mmCIF file of N, CA, C and O in Angstrom:
data_model
loop_
_atom_site.group_PDB
_atom_site.id
_atom_site.type_symbol
_atom_site.label_atom_id
_atom_site.label_comp_id
_atom_site.label_asym_id
_atom_site.label_seq_id
_atom_site.Cartn_x
_atom_site.Cartn_y
_atom_site.Cartn_z
ATOM 1 N N MET A 1 -32.792 6.681 -4.581
ATOM 2 C CA MET A 1 -31.937 6.441 -3.452
ATOM 3 C C MET A 1 -30.453 6.937 -3.815
ATOM 4 O O MET A 1 -30.088 6.883 -4.977
ATOM 5 N N LYS A 2 -29.749 7.271 -2.824
ATOM 6 C CA LYS A 2 -28.419 7.631 -3.001
ATOM 7 C C LYS A 2 -27.499 6.397 -3.017
ATOM 8 O O LYS A 2 -27.820 5.445 -2.390
ATOM 9 N N PRO A 3 -26.360 6.422 -3.702
ATOM 10 C CA PRO A 3 -25.524 5.237 -3.773
ATOM 11 C C PRO A 3 -25.080 4.632 -2.399
ATOM 12 O O PRO A 3 -24.867 3.503 -2.302
ATOM 13 N N ASP A 4 -24.941 5.575 -1.457
ATOM 14 C CA ASP A 4 -24.540 5.075 -0.119
ATOM 15 C C ASP A 4 -25.621 4.432 0.721
ATOM 16 O O ASP A 4 -25.401 4.010 1.844
ATOM 17 N N GLU A 5 -26.755 4.243 0.116
ATOM 18 C CA GLU A 5 -27.873 3.549 0.747
ATOM 19 C C GLU A 5 -28.021 2.132 0.192
ATOM 20 O O GLU A 5 -29.008 1.405 0.521
ATOM 21 N N PHE A 6 -27.008 1.678 -0.562
ATOM 22 C CA PHE A 6 -27.027 0.303 -1.130
ATOM 23 C C PHE A 6 -25.941 -0.500 -0.476
ATOM 24 O O PHE A 6 -24.889 0.053 -0.052
ATOM 25 N N PHE A 7 -26.167 -1.776 -0.379
ATOM 26 C CA PHE A 7 -25.196 -2.690 0.160
ATOM 27 C C PHE A 7 -24.956 -3.805 -0.840
ATOM 28 O O PHE A 7 -25.959 -4.350 -1.452
ATOM 29 N N VAL A 8 -23.748 -4.206 -1.027
ATOM 30 C CA VAL A 8 -23.381 -5.197 -1.986
ATOM 31 C C VAL A 8 -22.810 -6.448 -1.215
ATOM 32 O O VAL A 8 -21.847 -6.278 -0.386
ATOM 33 N N GLY A 9 -23.384 -7.600 -1.439
ATOM 34 C CA GLY A 9 -22.805 -8.813 -0.869
ATOM 35 C C GLY A 9 -22.155 -9.588 -2.010
ATOM 36 O O GLY A 9 -22.739 -9.756 -3.050
ATOM 37 N N ILE A 10 -20.912 -10.123 -1.730
ATOM 38 C CA ILE A 10 -20.301 -10.961 -2.709
ATOM 39 C C ILE A 10 -19.839 -12.214 -2.044
ATOM 40 O O ILE A 10 -19.104 -12.289 -1.087
ATOM 41 N N ASP A 11 -20.421 -13.435 -2.675
ATOM 42 C CA ASP A 11 -20.009 -14.742 -2.243
ATOM 43 C C ASP A 11 -18.845 -15.086 -3.085
ATOM 44 O O ASP A 11 -18.985 -15.132 -4.284
ATOM 45 N N VAL A 12 -17.743 -15.444 -2.496
ATOM 46 C CA VAL A 12 -16.483 -15.646 -3.183
ATOM 47 C C VAL A 12 -16.226 -17.185 -3.287
ATOM 48 O O VAL A 12 -16.272 -17.904 -2.259
ATOM 49 N N SER A 13 -15.931 -17.727 -4.464
ATOM 50 C CA SER A 13 -15.469 -19.058 -4.580
ATOM 51 C C SER A 13 -14.207 -19.004 -5.454
ATOM 52 O O SER A 13 -13.881 -17.845 -5.984
ATOM 53 N N LYS A 14 -13.593 -20.090 -5.643
ATOM 54 C CA LYS A 14 -12.339 -20.107 -6.378
ATOM 55 C C LYS A 14 -12.449 -19.578 -7.784
ATOM 56 O O LYS A 14 -11.652 -18.798 -8.281
ATOM 57 N N LYS A 15 -13.602 -19.869 -8.568
ATOM 58 C CA LYS A 15 -13.709 -19.506 -9.852
ATOM 59 C C LYS A 15 -14.673 -18.429 -10.085
ATOM 60 O O LYS A 15 -14.555 -17.681 -11.093
ATOM 61 N N LEU A 16 -15.739 -18.241 -9.231
ATOM 62 C CA LEU A 16 -16.766 -17.205 -9.456
ATOM 63 C C LEU A 16 -17.012 -16.373 -8.245
ATOM 64 O O LEU A 16 -16.738 -16.706 -7.125
ATOM 65 N N LEU A 17 -17.628 -15.159 -8.553
ATOM 66 C CA LEU A 17 -18.118 -14.232 -7.564
ATOM 67 C C LEU A 17 -19.631 -14.062 -7.803
ATOM 68 O O LEU A 17 -20.027 -13.651 -8.875
ATOM 69 N N ASP A 18 -20.480 -14.418 -6.837
ATOM 70 C CA ASP A 18 -21.882 -14.178 -6.940
ATOM 71 C C ASP A 18 -22.168 -12.899 -6.157
ATOM 72 O O ASP A 18 -21.738 -12.687 -4.991
ATOM 73 N N VAL A 19 -22.796 -11.977 -6.818
ATOM 74 C CA VAL A 19 -22.985 -10.590 -6.310
ATOM 75 C C VAL A 19 -24.491 -10.316 -6.220
ATOM 76 O O VAL A 19 -25.310 -10.630 -7.015
ATOM 77 N N CYS A 20 -24.862 -9.638 -5.033
ATOM 78 C CA CYS A 20 -26.250 -9.193 -4.818
ATOM 79 C C CYS A 20 -26.202 -7.779 -4.249
ATOM 80 O O CYS A 20 -25.403 -7.491 -3.354
ATOM 81 N N VAL A 21 -27.048 -6.929 -4.795
ATOM 82 C CA VAL A 21 -27.198 -5.569 -4.307
ATOM 83 C C VAL A 21 -28.481 -5.367 -3.722
ATOM 84 O O VAL A 21 -29.503 -5.703 -4.299
ATOM 85 N N ILE A 22 -28.592 -4.826 -2.508
ATOM 86 C CA ILE A 22 -29.881 -4.486 -1.935
ATOM 87 C C ILE A 22 -29.816 -3.041 -1.588
ATOM 88 O O ILE A 22 -28.805 -2.449 -1.382
ATOM 89 N N PRO A 23 -31.012 -2.372 -1.606
ATOM 90 C CA PRO A 23 -32.306 -2.958 -1.689
ATOM 91 C C PRO A 23 -32.868 -3.180 -3.067
ATOM 92 O O PRO A 23 -33.974 -3.670 -3.191
ATOM 93 N N ASP A 24 -32.144 -2.942 -4.180
ATOM 94 C CA ASP A 24 -32.760 -3.027 -5.479
ATOM 95 C C ASP A 24 -32.767 -4.440 -6.104
ATOM 96 O O ASP A 24 -33.467 -4.724 -7.090
ATOM 97 N N GLY A 25 -32.101 -5.361 -5.472
ATOM 98 C CA GLY A 25 -32.187 -6.797 -5.888
ATOM 99 C C GLY A 25 -31.302 -7.122 -7.094
ATOM 100 O O GLY A 25 -31.435 -8.248 -7.578
ATOM 101 N N GLY A 26 -30.412 -6.188 -7.523
ATOM 102 C CA GLY A 26 -29.570 -6.507 -8.634
ATOM 103 C C GLY A 26 -28.694 -7.736 -8.279
ATOM 104 O O GLY A 26 -28.215 -7.820 -7.159
ATOM 105 N N ALA A 27 -28.452 -8.578 -9.259
ATOM 106 C CA ALA A 27 -27.582 -9.720 -8.995
ATOM 107 C C ALA A 27 -26.708 -9.991 -10.241
ATOM 108 O O ALA A 27 -27.133 -9.748 -11.410
ATOM 109 N N LYS A 28 -25.532 -10.524 -10.054
ATOM 110 C CA LYS A 28 -24.646 -10.750 -11.114
ATOM 111 C C LYS A 28 -23.682 -11.884 -10.698
ATOM 112 O O LYS A 28 -23.429 -12.097 -9.483
ATOM 113 N N LYS A 29 -23.105 -12.574 -11.727
ATOM 114 C CA LYS A 29 -22.112 -13.615 -11.472
ATOM 115 C C LYS A 29 -20.978 -13.269 -12.394
ATOM 116 O O LYS A 29 -21.257 -13.055 -13.619
ATOM 117 N N VAL A 30 -19.738 -13.093 -11.832
ATOM 118 C CA VAL A 30 -18.599 -12.936 -12.690
ATOM 119 C C VAL A 30 -17.459 -13.830 -12.274
ATOM 120 O O VAL A 30 -17.470 -14.374 -11.167
ATOM 121 N N GLU A 31 -16.486 -13.952 -13.155
ATOM 122 C CA GLU A 31 -15.373 -14.754 -12.830
ATOM 123 C C GLU A 31 -14.412 -14.111 -11.784
ATOM 124 O O GLU A 31 -14.371 -12.944 -11.671
ATOM 125 N N ASN A 32 -13.854 -14.943 -10.931
ATOM 126 C CA ASN A 32 -12.919 -14.492 -9.902
ATOM 127 C C ASN A 32 -11.514 -14.292 -10.475
ATOM 128 O O ASN A 32 -10.572 -15.097 -10.168
ATOM 129 N N ASN A 33 -11.350 -13.330 -11.367
ATOM 130 C CA ASN A 33 -10.086 -12.978 -12.000
ATOM 131 C C ASN A 33 -10.153 -11.571 -12.396
ATOM 132 O O ASN A 33 -11.150 -10.827 -12.254
ATOM 133 N N GLN A 34 -8.996 -11.001 -12.950
ATOM 134 C CA GLN A 34 -8.982 -9.578 -13.259
ATOM 135 C C GLN A 34 -10.047 -9.146 -14.211
ATOM 136 O O GLN A 34 -10.636 -8.114 -14.106
ATOM 137 N N LYS A 35 -10.308 -9.949 -15.209
ATOM 138 C CA LYS A 35 -11.319 -9.589 -16.189
ATOM 139 C C LYS A 35 -12.663 -9.446 -15.478
ATOM 140 O O LYS A 35 -13.466 -8.557 -15.717
ATOM 141 N N GLY A 36 -12.970 -10.417 -14.576
ATOM 142 C CA GLY A 36 -14.197 -10.405 -13.809
ATOM 143 C C GLY A 36 -14.282 -9.158 -12.891
ATOM 144 O O GLY A 36 -15.339 -8.487 -12.759
ATOM 145 N N PHE A 37 -13.158 -8.825 -12.259
ATOM 146 C CA PHE A 37 -13.136 -7.601 -11.368
ATOM 147 C C PHE A 37 -13.368 -6.350 -12.165
ATOM 148 O O PHE A 37 -14.151 -5.524 -11.669
ATOM 149 N N ASN A 38 -12.812 -6.221 -13.357
ATOM 150 C CA ASN A 38 -13.042 -5.105 -14.208
ATOM 151 C C ASN A 38 -14.524 -5.014 -14.550
ATOM 152 O O ASN A 38 -15.120 -3.897 -14.453
ATOM 153 N N HIS A 39 -15.165 -6.078 -14.905
ATOM 154 C CA HIS A 39 -16.598 -6.155 -15.242
ATOM 155 C C HIS A 39 -17.390 -5.745 -13.954
ATOM 156 O O HIS A 39 -18.310 -4.900 -14.123
ATOM 157 N N LEU A 40 -16.978 -6.251 -12.883
ATOM 158 C CA LEU A 40 -17.697 -5.953 -11.624
ATOM 159 C C LEU A 40 -17.698 -4.503 -11.230
ATOM 160 O O LEU A 40 -18.673 -3.919 -10.933
ATOM 161 N N VAL A 41 -16.425 -3.921 -11.326
ATOM 162 C CA VAL A 41 -16.342 -2.518 -10.978
ATOM 163 C C VAL A 41 -17.181 -1.676 -11.943
ATOM 164 O O VAL A 41 -17.809 -0.725 -11.497
ATOM 165 N N GLU A 42 -17.154 -1.994 -13.182
ATOM 166 C CA GLU A 42 -17.936 -1.233 -14.176
ATOM 167 C C GLU A 42 -19.442 -1.428 -13.786
ATOM 168 O O GLU A 42 -20.205 -0.397 -13.831
ATOM 169 N N TRP A 43 -19.987 -2.645 -13.520
ATOM 170 C CA TRP A 43 -21.364 -2.852 -13.220
ATOM 171 C C TRP A 43 -21.783 -2.198 -11.963
ATOM 172 O O TRP A 43 -22.862 -1.690 -11.809
ATOM 173 N N LEU A 44 -20.882 -2.120 -10.971
ATOM 174 C CA LEU A 44 -21.226 -1.516 -9.696
ATOM 175 C C LEU A 44 -20.985 -0.015 -9.752
ATOM 176 O O LEU A 44 -21.296 0.668 -8.686
ATOM 177 N N GLY A 45 -20.584 0.584 -10.861
ATOM 178 C CA GLY A 45 -20.363 2.018 -10.905
ATOM 179 C C GLY A 45 -21.438 2.928 -10.398
ATOM 180 O O GLY A 45 -21.181 3.844 -9.768
ATOM 181 N N LYS A 46 -22.729 2.516 -10.612
ATOM 182 C CA LYS A 46 -23.784 3.346 -10.143
ATOM 183 C C LYS A 46 -23.965 3.295 -8.651
ATOM 184 O O LYS A 46 -24.779 4.006 -8.073
ATOM 185 N N TYR A 47 -23.343 2.272 -7.992
ATOM 186 C CA TYR A 47 -23.395 2.101 -6.601
ATOM 187 C C TYR A 47 -22.078 2.550 -5.897
ATOM 188 O O TYR A 47 -21.699 1.995 -4.898
ATOM 189 N N SER A 48 -21.428 3.537 -6.463
ATOM 190 C CA SER A 48 -20.116 3.936 -5.992
ATOM 191 C C SER A 48 -19.932 4.223 -4.516
ATOM 192 O O SER A 48 -18.892 4.058 -4.017
ATOM 193 N N GLY A 49 -20.966 4.541 -3.873
ATOM 194 C CA GLY A 49 -20.907 4.795 -2.411
ATOM 195 C C GLY A 49 -21.285 3.676 -1.547
ATOM 196 O O GLY A 49 -21.349 3.686 -0.349
ATOM 197 N N ALA A 50 -21.606 2.548 -2.190
ATOM 198 C CA ALA A 50 -22.129 1.379 -1.443
ATOM 199 C C ALA A 50 -21.054 0.667 -0.637
ATOM 200 O O ALA A 50 -19.874 0.787 -0.977
ATOM 201 N N LEU A 51 -21.428 0.037 0.400
ATOM 202 C CA LEU A 51 -20.564 -0.829 1.189
ATOM 203 C C LEU A 51 -20.594 -2.253 0.632
ATOM 204 O O LEU A 51 -21.675 -2.831 0.419
ATOM 205 N N VAL A 52 -19.458 -2.811 0.316
ATOM 206 C CA VAL A 52 -19.291 -4.100 -0.227
ATOM 207 C C VAL A 52 -18.824 -5.030 0.847
ATOM 208 O O VAL A 52 -17.826 -4.794 1.548
ATOM 209 N N VAL A 53 -19.655 -6.146 1.052
ATOM 210 C CA VAL A 53 -19.352 -7.071 2.151
ATOM 211 C C VAL A 53 -19.019 -8.452 1.555
ATOM 212 O O VAL A 53 -19.708 -9.003 0.781
ATOM 213 N N LEU A 54 -17.894 -8.974 2.049
ATOM 214 C CA LEU A 54 -17.424 -10.348 1.605
ATOM 215 C C LEU A 54 -17.036 -11.096 2.869
ATOM 216 O O LEU A 54 -16.588 -10.521 3.815
ATOM 217 N N GLU A 55 -17.121 -12.423 2.805
ATOM 218 C CA GLU A 55 -16.609 -13.250 3.922
ATOM 219 C C GLU A 55 -15.160 -13.565 3.696
ATOM 220 O O GLU A 55 -14.688 -13.569 2.600
ATOM 221 N N ALA A 56 -14.431 -13.682 4.797
ATOM 222 C CA ALA A 56 -13.062 -14.122 4.694
ATOM 223 C C ALA A 56 -13.094 -15.536 4.150
ATOM 224 O O ALA A 56 -13.807 -16.389 4.674
ATOM 225 N N SER A 57 -12.438 -15.756 3.086
ATOM 226 C CA SER A 57 -12.475 -17.076 2.386
ATOM 227 C C SER A 57 -11.080 -17.675 2.164
ATOM 228 O O SER A 57 -10.797 -18.114 1.025
ATOM 229 N N GLY A 58 -10.319 -17.706 3.195
ATOM 230 C CA GLY A 58 -8.988 -18.284 3.109
ATOM 231 C C GLY A 58 -8.140 -17.593 2.075
ATOM 232 O O GLY A 58 -7.296 -18.252 1.466
ATOM 233 N N GLY A 59 -8.316 -16.324 1.872
ATOM 234 C CA GLY A 59 -7.479 -15.551 0.886
ATOM 235 C C GLY A 59 -8.096 -15.411 -0.514
ATOM 236 O O GLY A 59 -7.591 -14.582 -1.245
ATOM 237 N N LEU A 60 -9.119 -16.188 -0.782
ATOM 238 C CA LEU A 60 -9.779 -16.101 -2.131
ATOM 239 C C LEU A 60 -10.361 -14.707 -2.379
ATOM 240 O O LEU A 60 -10.535 -14.268 -3.476
ATOM 241 N N GLN A 61 -10.645 -13.999 -1.308
ATOM 242 C CA GLN A 61 -11.285 -12.692 -1.421
ATOM 243 C C GLN A 61 -10.323 -11.583 -1.580
ATOM 244 O O GLN A 61 -10.696 -10.445 -1.990
ATOM 245 N N SER A 62 -9.101 -11.777 -1.396
ATOM 246 C CA SER A 62 -8.057 -10.694 -1.354
ATOM 247 C C SER A 62 -7.932 -9.984 -2.664
ATOM 248 O O SER A 62 -7.997 -8.696 -2.632
ATOM 249 N N ALA A 63 -7.956 -10.603 -3.784
ATOM 250 C CA ALA A 63 -7.707 -9.976 -5.100
ATOM 251 C C ALA A 63 -8.954 -9.023 -5.340
ATOM 252 O O ALA A 63 -8.810 -7.879 -5.792
ATOM 253 N N VAL A 64 -10.153 -9.564 -5.213
ATOM 254 C CA VAL A 64 -11.378 -8.747 -5.552
ATOM 255 C C VAL A 64 -11.413 -7.614 -4.509
ATOM 256 O O VAL A 64 -11.822 -6.493 -4.906
ATOM 257 N N CYS A 65 -11.083 -7.821 -3.295
ATOM 258 C CA CYS A 65 -11.137 -6.712 -2.254
ATOM 259 C C CYS A 65 -10.184 -5.631 -2.759
ATOM 260 O O CYS A 65 -10.557 -4.436 -2.648
ATOM 261 N N GLY A 66 -8.975 -5.993 -3.132
ATOM 262 C CA GLY A 66 -8.020 -4.993 -3.580
ATOM 263 C C GLY A 66 -8.516 -4.173 -4.826
ATOM 264 O O GLY A 66 -8.458 -3.003 -4.905
ATOM 265 N N ALA A 67 -9.179 -4.918 -5.706
ATOM 266 C CA ALA A 67 -9.690 -4.250 -6.976
ATOM 267 C C ALA A 67 -10.817 -3.315 -6.614
ATOM 268 O O ALA A 67 -10.836 -2.229 -7.174
ATOM 269 N N LEU A 68 -11.720 -3.752 -5.709
ATOM 270 C CA LEU A 68 -12.754 -2.899 -5.355
ATOM 271 C C LEU A 68 -12.322 -1.659 -4.538
ATOM 272 O O LEU A 68 -12.830 -0.561 -4.779
ATOM 273 N N HIS A 69 -11.414 -1.908 -3.638
ATOM 274 C CA HIS A 69 -10.843 -0.811 -2.855
ATOM 275 C C HIS A 69 -10.158 0.214 -3.703
ATOM 276 O O HIS A 69 -10.303 1.435 -3.624
ATOM 277 N N GLU A 70 -9.374 -0.276 -4.686
ATOM 278 C CA GLU A 70 -8.641 0.549 -5.593
ATOM 279 C C GLU A 70 -9.636 1.379 -6.412
ATOM 280 O O GLU A 70 -9.289 2.562 -6.802
ATOM 281 N N ALA A 71 -10.830 0.842 -6.686
ATOM 282 C CA ALA A 71 -11.818 1.567 -7.512
ATOM 283 C C ALA A 71 -12.597 2.552 -6.656
ATOM 284 O O ALA A 71 -13.475 3.184 -7.153
ATOM 285 N N GLY A 72 -12.287 2.573 -5.359
ATOM 286 C CA GLY A 72 -12.976 3.540 -4.457
ATOM 287 C C GLY A 72 -14.099 3.068 -3.636
ATOM 288 O O GLY A 72 -14.802 3.800 -2.998
ATOM 289 N N PHE A 73 -14.421 1.775 -3.664
ATOM 290 C CA PHE A 73 -15.508 1.155 -2.847
ATOM 291 C C PHE A 73 -15.070 0.984 -1.472
ATOM 292 O O PHE A 73 -13.849 0.641 -1.113
ATOM 293 N N LYS A 74 -16.004 1.061 -0.511
ATOM 294 C CA LYS A 74 -15.783 0.721 0.890
ATOM 295 C C LYS A 74 -15.930 -0.812 0.945
ATOM 296 O O LYS A 74 -17.015 -1.323 0.534
ATOM 297 N N VAL A 75 -14.992 -1.485 1.500
ATOM 298 C CA VAL A 75 -15.081 -2.989 1.514
ATOM 299 C C VAL A 75 -14.864 -3.446 2.942
ATOM 300 O O VAL A 75 -13.967 -3.033 3.640
ATOM 301 N N ALA A 76 -15.740 -4.317 3.296
ATOM 302 C CA ALA A 76 -15.669 -5.022 4.686
ATOM 303 C C ALA A 76 -15.499 -6.512 4.489
ATOM 304 O O ALA A 76 -16.340 -7.194 3.749
ATOM 305 N N VAL A 77 -14.523 -7.116 5.062
ATOM 306 C CA VAL A 77 -14.340 -8.592 5.060
ATOM 307 C C VAL A 77 -14.789 -9.039 6.482
ATOM 308 O O VAL A 77 -14.249 -8.555 7.523
ATOM 309 N N VAL A 78 -15.780 -9.930 6.516
ATOM 310 C CA VAL A 78 -16.396 -10.324 7.768
ATOM 311 C C VAL A 78 -16.192 -11.785 8.005
ATOM 312 O O VAL A 78 -15.901 -12.579 7.173
ATOM 313 N N ASN A 79 -16.398 -12.097 9.270
ATOM 314 C CA ASN A 79 -16.233 -13.441 9.818
ATOM 315 C C ASN A 79 -17.397 -14.331 9.284
ATOM 316 O O ASN A 79 -18.573 -14.055 9.570
ATOM 317 N N PRO A 80 -17.092 -15.462 8.600
ATOM 318 C CA PRO A 80 -18.110 -16.306 8.110
ATOM 319 C C PRO A 80 -19.060 -16.901 9.091
ATOM 320 O O PRO A 80 -20.230 -17.050 8.848
ATOM 321 N N ARG A 81 -18.581 -17.141 10.315
ATOM 322 C CA ARG A 81 -19.426 -17.718 11.352
ATOM 323 C C ARG A 81 -20.511 -16.705 11.789
ATOM 324 O O ARG A 81 -21.683 -17.104 11.914
ATOM 325 N N GLN A 82 -20.132 -15.488 11.855
ATOM 326 C CA GLN A 82 -21.091 -14.475 12.238
ATOM 327 C C GLN A 82 -22.201 -14.297 11.161
ATOM 328 O O GLN A 82 -23.364 -14.097 11.457
ATOM 329 N N VAL A 83 -21.775 -14.344 9.946
ATOM 330 C CA VAL A 83 -22.741 -14.272 8.820
ATOM 331 C C VAL A 83 -23.704 -15.433 8.847
ATOM 332 O O VAL A 83 -24.896 -15.332 8.660
ATOM 333 N N ARG A 84 -23.165 -16.623 9.105
ATOM 334 C CA ARG A 84 -24.025 -17.895 9.187
ATOM 335 C C ARG A 84 -25.026 -17.717 10.294
ATOM 336 O O ARG A 84 -26.251 -18.103 10.179
ATOM 337 N N ASP A 85 -24.581 -17.209 11.471
ATOM 338 C CA ASP A 85 -25.449 -17.062 12.599
ATOM 339 C C ASP A 85 -26.505 -15.983 12.285
ATOM 340 O O ASP A 85 -27.726 -16.187 12.692
ATOM 341 N N PHE A 86 -26.125 -14.985 11.569
ATOM 342 C CA PHE A 86 -27.142 -13.909 11.115
ATOM 343 C C PHE A 86 -28.157 -14.577 10.214
ATOM 344 O O PHE A 86 -29.431 -14.316 10.344
ATOM 345 N N ALA A 87 -27.739 -15.399 9.258
ATOM 346 C CA ALA A 87 -28.686 -16.053 8.363
ATOM 347 C C ALA A 87 -29.624 -16.936 9.130
ATOM 348 O O ALA A 87 -30.807 -16.961 8.930
ATOM 349 N N LYS A 88 -29.102 -17.733 10.085
ATOM 350 C CA LYS A 88 -29.990 -18.601 10.926
ATOM 351 C C LYS A 88 -30.958 -17.744 11.691
ATOM 352 O O LYS A 88 -32.193 -18.162 11.769
ATOM 353 N N ALA A 89 -30.573 -16.579 12.203
ATOM 354 C CA ALA A 89 -31.496 -15.727 12.907
ATOM 355 C C ALA A 89 -32.585 -15.188 12.076
ATOM 356 O O ALA A 89 -33.679 -14.907 12.555
ATOM 357 N N MET A 90 -32.300 -15.065 10.756
ATOM 358 C CA MET A 90 -33.340 -14.587 9.813
ATOM 359 C C MET A 90 -34.109 -15.760 9.247
ATOM 360 O O MET A 90 -35.042 -15.514 8.518
ATOM 361 N N GLY A 91 -33.869 -16.961 9.695
ATOM 362 C CA GLY A 91 -34.606 -18.140 9.327
ATOM 363 C C GLY A 91 -34.167 -18.657 7.967
ATOM 364 O O GLY A 91 -34.821 -19.466 7.299
ATOM 365 N N ILE A 92 -32.946 -18.282 7.493
ATOM 366 C CA ILE A 92 -32.417 -18.713 6.205
ATOM 367 C C ILE A 92 -31.515 -19.894 6.458
ATOM 368 O O ILE A 92 -30.447 -19.726 6.913
ATOM 369 N N LEU A 93 -32.014 -21.063 6.111
ATOM 370 C CA LEU A 93 -31.278 -22.299 6.369
ATOM 371 C C LEU A 93 -30.683 -22.839 5.079
ATOM 372 O O LEU A 93 -29.629 -23.591 5.089
ATOM 373 N N ALA A 94 -31.279 -22.478 3.969
ATOM 374 C CA ALA A 94 -30.689 -22.917 2.664
ATOM 375 C C ALA A 94 -29.366 -22.272 2.435
ATOM 376 O O ALA A 94 -29.174 -21.192 2.918
ATOM 377 N N LYS A 95 -28.542 -22.964 1.676
ATOM 378 C CA LYS A 95 -27.204 -22.433 1.433
ATOM 379 C C LYS A 95 -26.808 -22.575 -0.038
ATOM 380 O O LYS A 95 -26.528 -23.701 -0.528
ATOM 381 N N THR A 96 -26.877 -21.527 -0.767
ATOM 382 C CA THR A 96 -26.459 -21.471 -2.180
ATOM 383 C C THR A 96 -25.607 -20.228 -2.355
ATOM 384 O O THR A 96 -25.705 -19.295 -1.494
ATOM 385 N N ASP A 97 -24.845 -20.164 -3.408
ATOM 386 C CA ASP A 97 -23.976 -18.979 -3.575
ATOM 387 C C ASP A 97 -24.878 -17.688 -3.749
ATOM 388 O O ASP A 97 -24.516 -16.648 -3.198
ATOM 389 N N LYS A 98 -26.012 -17.791 -4.474
ATOM 390 C CA LYS A 98 -26.825 -16.654 -4.661
ATOM 391 C C LYS A 98 -27.443 -16.189 -3.339
ATOM 392 O O LYS A 98 -27.510 -15.045 -2.990
ATOM 393 N N ILE A 99 -27.906 -17.219 -2.519
ATOM 394 C CA ILE A 99 -28.481 -16.853 -1.180
ATOM 395 C C ILE A 99 -27.392 -16.306 -0.284
ATOM 396 O O ILE A 99 -27.623 -15.255 0.427
ATOM 397 N N ASP A 100 -26.213 -16.879 -0.331
ATOM 398 C CA ASP A 100 -25.082 -16.309 0.521
ATOM 399 C C ASP A 100 -24.812 -14.906 0.181
ATOM 400 O O ASP A 100 -24.618 -14.020 1.026
ATOM 401 N N ALA A 101 -24.833 -14.478 -1.094
ATOM 402 C CA ALA A 101 -24.505 -13.120 -1.526
ATOM 403 C C ALA A 101 -25.602 -12.253 -0.971
ATOM 404 O O ALA A 101 -25.318 -11.129 -0.542
ATOM 405 N N ALA A 102 -26.873 -12.621 -1.046
ATOM 406 C CA ALA A 102 -28.018 -11.799 -0.456
ATOM 407 C C ALA A 102 -27.894 -11.695 1.024
ATOM 408 O O ALA A 102 -28.079 -10.589 1.559
ATOM 409 N N VAL A 103 -27.483 -12.708 1.717
ATOM 410 C CA VAL A 103 -27.258 -12.637 3.176
ATOM 411 C C VAL A 103 -26.173 -11.723 3.494
ATOM 412 O O VAL A 103 -26.224 -10.914 4.436
ATOM 413 N N LEU A 104 -25.116 -11.775 2.760
ATOM 414 C CA LEU A 104 -23.973 -10.925 3.015
ATOM 415 C C LEU A 104 -24.345 -9.404 2.834
ATOM 416 O O LEU A 104 -23.964 -8.524 3.582
ATOM 417 N N ALA A 105 -25.174 -9.133 1.803
ATOM 418 C CA ALA A 105 -25.612 -7.744 1.525
ATOM 419 C C ALA A 105 -26.472 -7.260 2.718
ATOM 420 O O ALA A 105 -26.410 -6.078 3.141
ATOM 421 N N ALA A 106 -27.299 -8.183 3.231
ATOM 422 C CA ALA A 106 -28.210 -7.789 4.352
ATOM 423 C C ALA A 106 -27.406 -7.659 5.682
ATOM 424 O O ALA A 106 -27.728 -6.826 6.521
ATOM 425 N N PHE A 107 -26.346 -8.417 5.805
ATOM 426 C CA PHE A 107 -25.525 -8.387 6.954
ATOM 427 C C PHE A 107 -24.967 -6.995 7.216
ATOM 428 O O PHE A 107 -24.918 -6.470 8.305
#
C-alpha cells in the first residue's frame, strides 16, 4: 500500500497520545510532550502521506498538531461530537483511549 492509503487516529490526553494506524493496525502510546512528538514523527515516518486525525481537545492537541504539520503530515482536527456519533453508528459503545484512537483513524 502507498503511504497515502493509511489513516492515523490520535487520542489526546494531558499526558499521553494513543495512536492507531489503519488499515495495518499499528498502535503506539507516546508522551504528550516534545520528546513524544519526536518519537511519534519518527515512528510515523513510513506513513508520510497519511492523514492524521485528532479531536479538538480544548487546546491539548495544538502542540502535537503543530509538530506533525511541521514534519509534513496532513492533519485534521475534528469535532468530538461527530466522532462519537460515528462510533455509535458503527456500534462502538465502549470508550477507552485505544478504542478512541482506532475510531478516529476510521473516521
